[in-house]
Coordinates of C-alpha atoms in Angstrom, one line a residue:
M5 CA 81.8 -72.1 -151.9
T6 CA 83.0 -69.4 -154.2
A7 CA 82.8 -65.6 -153.6
T8 CA 79.7 -65.5 -155.8
A9 CA 76.9 -67.2 -153.9
V10 CA 73.3 -67.1 -152.8
L11 CA 72.7 -67.9 -149.1
T12 CA 69.4 -68.0 -147.1
A13 CA 69.2 -67.5 -143.4
R14 CA 66.7 -66.7 -140.6
A15 CA 69.0 -64.2 -139.0
L16 CA 72.3 -62.4 -139.5
L17 CA 75.0 -61.9 -136.8
L18 CA 77.4 -59.0 -137.5
D19 CA 80.8 -58.3 -136.1
M20 CA 81.7 -54.6 -135.9
D21 CA 85.4 -53.8 -136.3
G22 CA 86.6 -54.7 -139.8
T23 CA 83.1 -55.8 -140.8
L24 CA 80.9 -52.7 -140.4
V25 CA 83.5 -50.2 -139.1
N26 CA 87.1 -49.7 -140.3
S27 CA 88.9 -48.9 -137.0
D28 CA 92.3 -50.3 -138.1
A29 CA 94.0 -46.9 -137.7
V30 CA 93.2 -46.6 -134.0
V31 CA 93.7 -50.3 -133.3
E32 CA 97.2 -50.1 -134.8
R33 CA 98.1 -46.9 -132.9
I34 CA 97.0 -48.3 -129.5
W35 CA 98.2 -51.8 -129.8
R36 CA 101.6 -50.8 -131.2
R37 CA 102.1 -48.4 -128.2
W38 CA 101.2 -51.3 -126.0
A39 CA 103.7 -53.6 -127.8
D40 CA 106.4 -51.0 -127.3
R41 CA 105.7 -50.7 -123.6
H42 CA 106.1 -54.5 -123.2
G43 CA 109.1 -55.0 -125.5
L44 CA 107.1 -56.9 -128.0
D45 CA 107.3 -56.8 -131.8
G46 CA 104.4 -54.7 -133.1
D47 CA 103.9 -56.7 -136.3
E48 CA 103.6 -59.9 -134.3
V49 CA 101.2 -58.3 -131.9
M50 CA 99.0 -57.1 -134.8
K51 CA 98.7 -60.7 -136.0
V52 CA 96.9 -61.7 -132.8
V53 CA 94.7 -58.8 -131.7
H54 CA 92.0 -58.6 -134.3
G55 CA 88.7 -60.1 -133.3
R56 CA 89.5 -60.8 -129.7
Q57 CA 88.8 -58.9 -126.5
G58 CA 91.9 -57.1 -125.4
H59 CA 92.6 -59.2 -122.3
A60 CA 92.3 -62.4 -124.4
S61 CA 95.0 -61.1 -126.8
M62 CA 97.2 -60.1 -123.9
A63 CA 96.9 -63.6 -122.4
L64 CA 98.2 -65.0 -125.6
L65 CA 101.0 -62.5 -125.9
L66 CA 102.1 -62.4 -122.2
P67 CA 101.0 -65.9 -121.0
D68 CA 103.0 -65.7 -117.8
R69 CA 101.4 -62.4 -116.6
P70 CA 98.6 -62.7 -114.0
R71 CA 95.0 -62.5 -115.4
E72 CA 94.2 -59.5 -113.2
H73 CA 97.0 -57.5 -114.9
H74 CA 95.5 -58.3 -118.3
L75 CA 92.1 -57.2 -117.1
A76 CA 93.4 -53.9 -115.7
D77 CA 95.4 -53.2 -118.8
N78 CA 92.4 -54.0 -121.0
A79 CA 90.3 -51.5 -119.0
R80 CA 92.8 -48.8 -119.6
M81 CA 93.1 -49.6 -123.3
L82 CA 89.3 -49.6 -123.8
A83 CA 89.2 -46.1 -122.3
E84 CA 92.0 -45.1 -124.7
E85 CA 90.1 -46.6 -127.7
T86 CA 86.8 -45.0 -126.7
S87 CA 88.4 -41.5 -126.6
D88 CA 90.2 -42.0 -130.0
M89 CA 87.9 -41.9 -133.0
D90 CA 90.5 -40.5 -135.4
G91 CA 90.3 -42.5 -138.7
V92 CA 87.3 -44.5 -137.7
V93 CA 85.1 -44.8 -140.9
P94 CA 82.4 -47.1 -142.2
I95 CA 83.4 -50.1 -144.3
A96 CA 82.3 -49.4 -147.9
G97 CA 78.6 -50.4 -148.3
A98 CA 77.9 -50.7 -144.5
A99 CA 75.2 -47.9 -144.4
G100 CA 73.2 -49.4 -147.3
F101 CA 73.7 -52.9 -145.9
L102 CA 72.3 -52.0 -142.5
A103 CA 69.5 -50.0 -144.1
A104 CA 68.5 -53.2 -146.0
L105 CA 68.3 -55.1 -142.8
R106 CA 65.6 -52.9 -141.2
G107 CA 62.8 -55.2 -140.1
L108 CA 64.9 -58.3 -140.6
P109 CA 66.4 -60.4 -137.7
H110 CA 70.0 -59.3 -137.1
A111 CA 72.3 -58.6 -134.2
L112 CA 75.7 -57.0 -133.5
V113 CA 78.1 -59.4 -131.9
T114 CA 81.3 -57.6 -131.0
S115 CA 84.3 -58.0 -128.8
A116 CA 84.1 -54.3 -128.0
D117 CA 82.2 -53.2 -124.8
V118 CA 79.1 -51.0 -124.9
A119 CA 80.9 -47.7 -124.7
L120 CA 83.4 -48.5 -127.4
S121 CA 80.9 -50.1 -129.8
T122 CA 78.5 -47.1 -129.3
A123 CA 81.2 -44.6 -130.0
R124 CA 82.6 -46.4 -133.0
M125 CA 79.3 -46.9 -134.7
A126 CA 78.4 -43.3 -134.1
A127 CA 81.8 -42.1 -135.5
A128 CA 81.2 -44.2 -138.6
G129 CA 77.7 -42.7 -138.9
L130 CA 76.0 -46.2 -138.6
P131 CA 72.9 -47.1 -136.6
L132 CA 73.2 -49.7 -133.8
P133 CA 71.2 -52.8 -134.3
D134 CA 68.5 -53.3 -131.6
V135 CA 70.0 -56.6 -130.5
R136 CA 73.6 -56.3 -129.3
V137 CA 76.0 -58.8 -127.7
T138 CA 79.1 -56.9 -126.4
A139 CA 82.1 -57.8 -124.2
E140 CA 80.0 -57.4 -121.1
S141 CA 77.5 -60.0 -122.3
V142 CA 79.9 -63.0 -122.5
G143 CA 82.3 -64.8 -120.3
A144 CA 84.6 -65.9 -123.1
S145 CA 86.1 -64.0 -126.0
K146 CA 86.1 -65.0 -129.7
P147 CA 87.2 -67.5 -131.0
D148 CA 84.8 -69.0 -128.3
P149 CA 81.3 -69.2 -129.9
E150 CA 79.5 -67.9 -126.9
G151 CA 78.8 -64.4 -128.3
F152 CA 77.3 -65.8 -131.6
L153 CA 75.2 -68.4 -129.7
K154 CA 73.9 -65.7 -127.4
G155 CA 73.0 -63.5 -130.4
A156 CA 71.1 -66.4 -132.1
A157 CA 69.3 -67.1 -128.8
E158 CA 68.2 -63.5 -128.3
L159 CA 66.8 -63.5 -131.9
G160 CA 65.1 -66.9 -131.3
V161 CA 66.8 -68.5 -134.2
A162 CA 68.7 -71.8 -134.4
P163 CA 72.5 -71.5 -134.9
A164 CA 72.3 -73.4 -138.2
D165 CA 69.9 -70.8 -139.5
C166 CA 72.2 -67.9 -138.9
V167 CA 74.9 -66.4 -141.1
V168 CA 77.8 -64.6 -139.5
F169 CA 79.7 -61.6 -141.1
E170 CA 83.3 -61.4 -139.9
D171 CA 86.7 -60.2 -140.9
S172 CA 89.1 -61.9 -138.4
G173 CA 90.4 -65.4 -137.9
A174 CA 89.2 -65.4 -134.3
G175 CA 85.7 -64.3 -135.4
I176 CA 85.5 -66.7 -138.3
A177 CA 86.5 -69.6 -136.0
A178 CA 83.9 -68.5 -133.4
G179 CA 81.2 -68.5 -136.1
R180 CA 82.2 -71.9 -137.3
A181 CA 82.3 -73.3 -133.7
A182 CA 78.8 -72.0 -133.2
G183 CA 77.6 -74.1 -136.2
M184 CA 77.0 -71.1 -138.4
R185 CA 77.9 -70.2 -142.0
V186 CA 80.4 -67.3 -142.3
I187 CA 80.8 -64.6 -144.8
G188 CA 84.2 -63.0 -144.7
I189 CA 84.7 -59.3 -145.2
G190 CA 88.0 -57.7 -146.2
P191 CA 91.6 -58.8 -146.7
R192 CA 92.0 -60.6 -143.3
A193 CA 89.2 -62.9 -143.9
A194 CA 90.3 -64.9 -147.0
A195 CA 93.1 -66.7 -145.2
H196 CA 90.6 -68.3 -142.8
R197 CA 88.4 -69.8 -145.5
P198 CA 84.9 -68.6 -144.7
D199 CA 82.0 -69.9 -146.7
A200 CA 82.2 -66.9 -149.0
V201 CA 84.4 -63.8 -149.0
V202 CA 84.1 -60.3 -150.4
P203 CA 86.2 -57.1 -150.2
D204 CA 83.5 -55.0 -148.6
L205 CA 79.7 -54.8 -148.1
T206 CA 79.1 -53.2 -151.5
R207 CA 79.3 -56.8 -152.7
V208 CA 76.4 -58.1 -150.5
R209 CA 72.8 -57.7 -151.6
V210 CA 70.1 -58.3 -149.0
E211 CA 66.6 -59.4 -149.9
R212 CA 63.6 -60.4 -147.8
A213 CA 62.8 -64.1 -148.5
E214 CA 59.2 -65.1 -149.0
D215 CA 59.2 -67.0 -145.6
G216 CA 60.3 -63.9 -143.8
G217 CA 63.9 -64.9 -143.7
V218 CA 66.9 -63.3 -145.5
R219 CA 68.3 -64.1 -148.9
L220 CA 71.9 -62.9 -149.5
R221 CA 73.6 -62.5 -152.9
V222 CA 77.3 -62.4 -152.2
G223 CA 79.9 -61.5 -154.8

């Protein structure tokens, strides 16, 4: 499918970081400090961390370290991230996109926890969707499809009738594994071949379909 497309869905499932909120500045700061502490190459670390829960990224980067160390480290980093909103801004078009979704079935599906997702959406000046699947809601991080499947279930919509909005390879893989179509947002997405890809949310138009679903004009 090309970047100019029309898709219909019963519900939309939205990632947060890189999709609704640009938090790259703080993610870079915190993960590069973590890389330095562990003697890892910061550029290589940044290739892994987008889209995953922190402890899942750590398990890939330090596979011989015990899981409890990853979890403890992750808790510390989440606290750091939640207290650092410097440079957190909305993705272009995010406010209008979310406004267009009022009254339509949609959910936030993020690898952030409740505290971090609440803080980042507030820092970006964006409203939180009523239905949210956060790190506390799942047992497995993206690229596992659990989060997206839970979002669909909470909305009462079959996975095949959902469209996912994602920016990262892990998130796009999770959407695909859930049996959903995926719209990629931003520069990271194109390499992972989503069904359609746009630079930001100004290129997505949301319409209410006659059957109560959602029609998306992408491109």
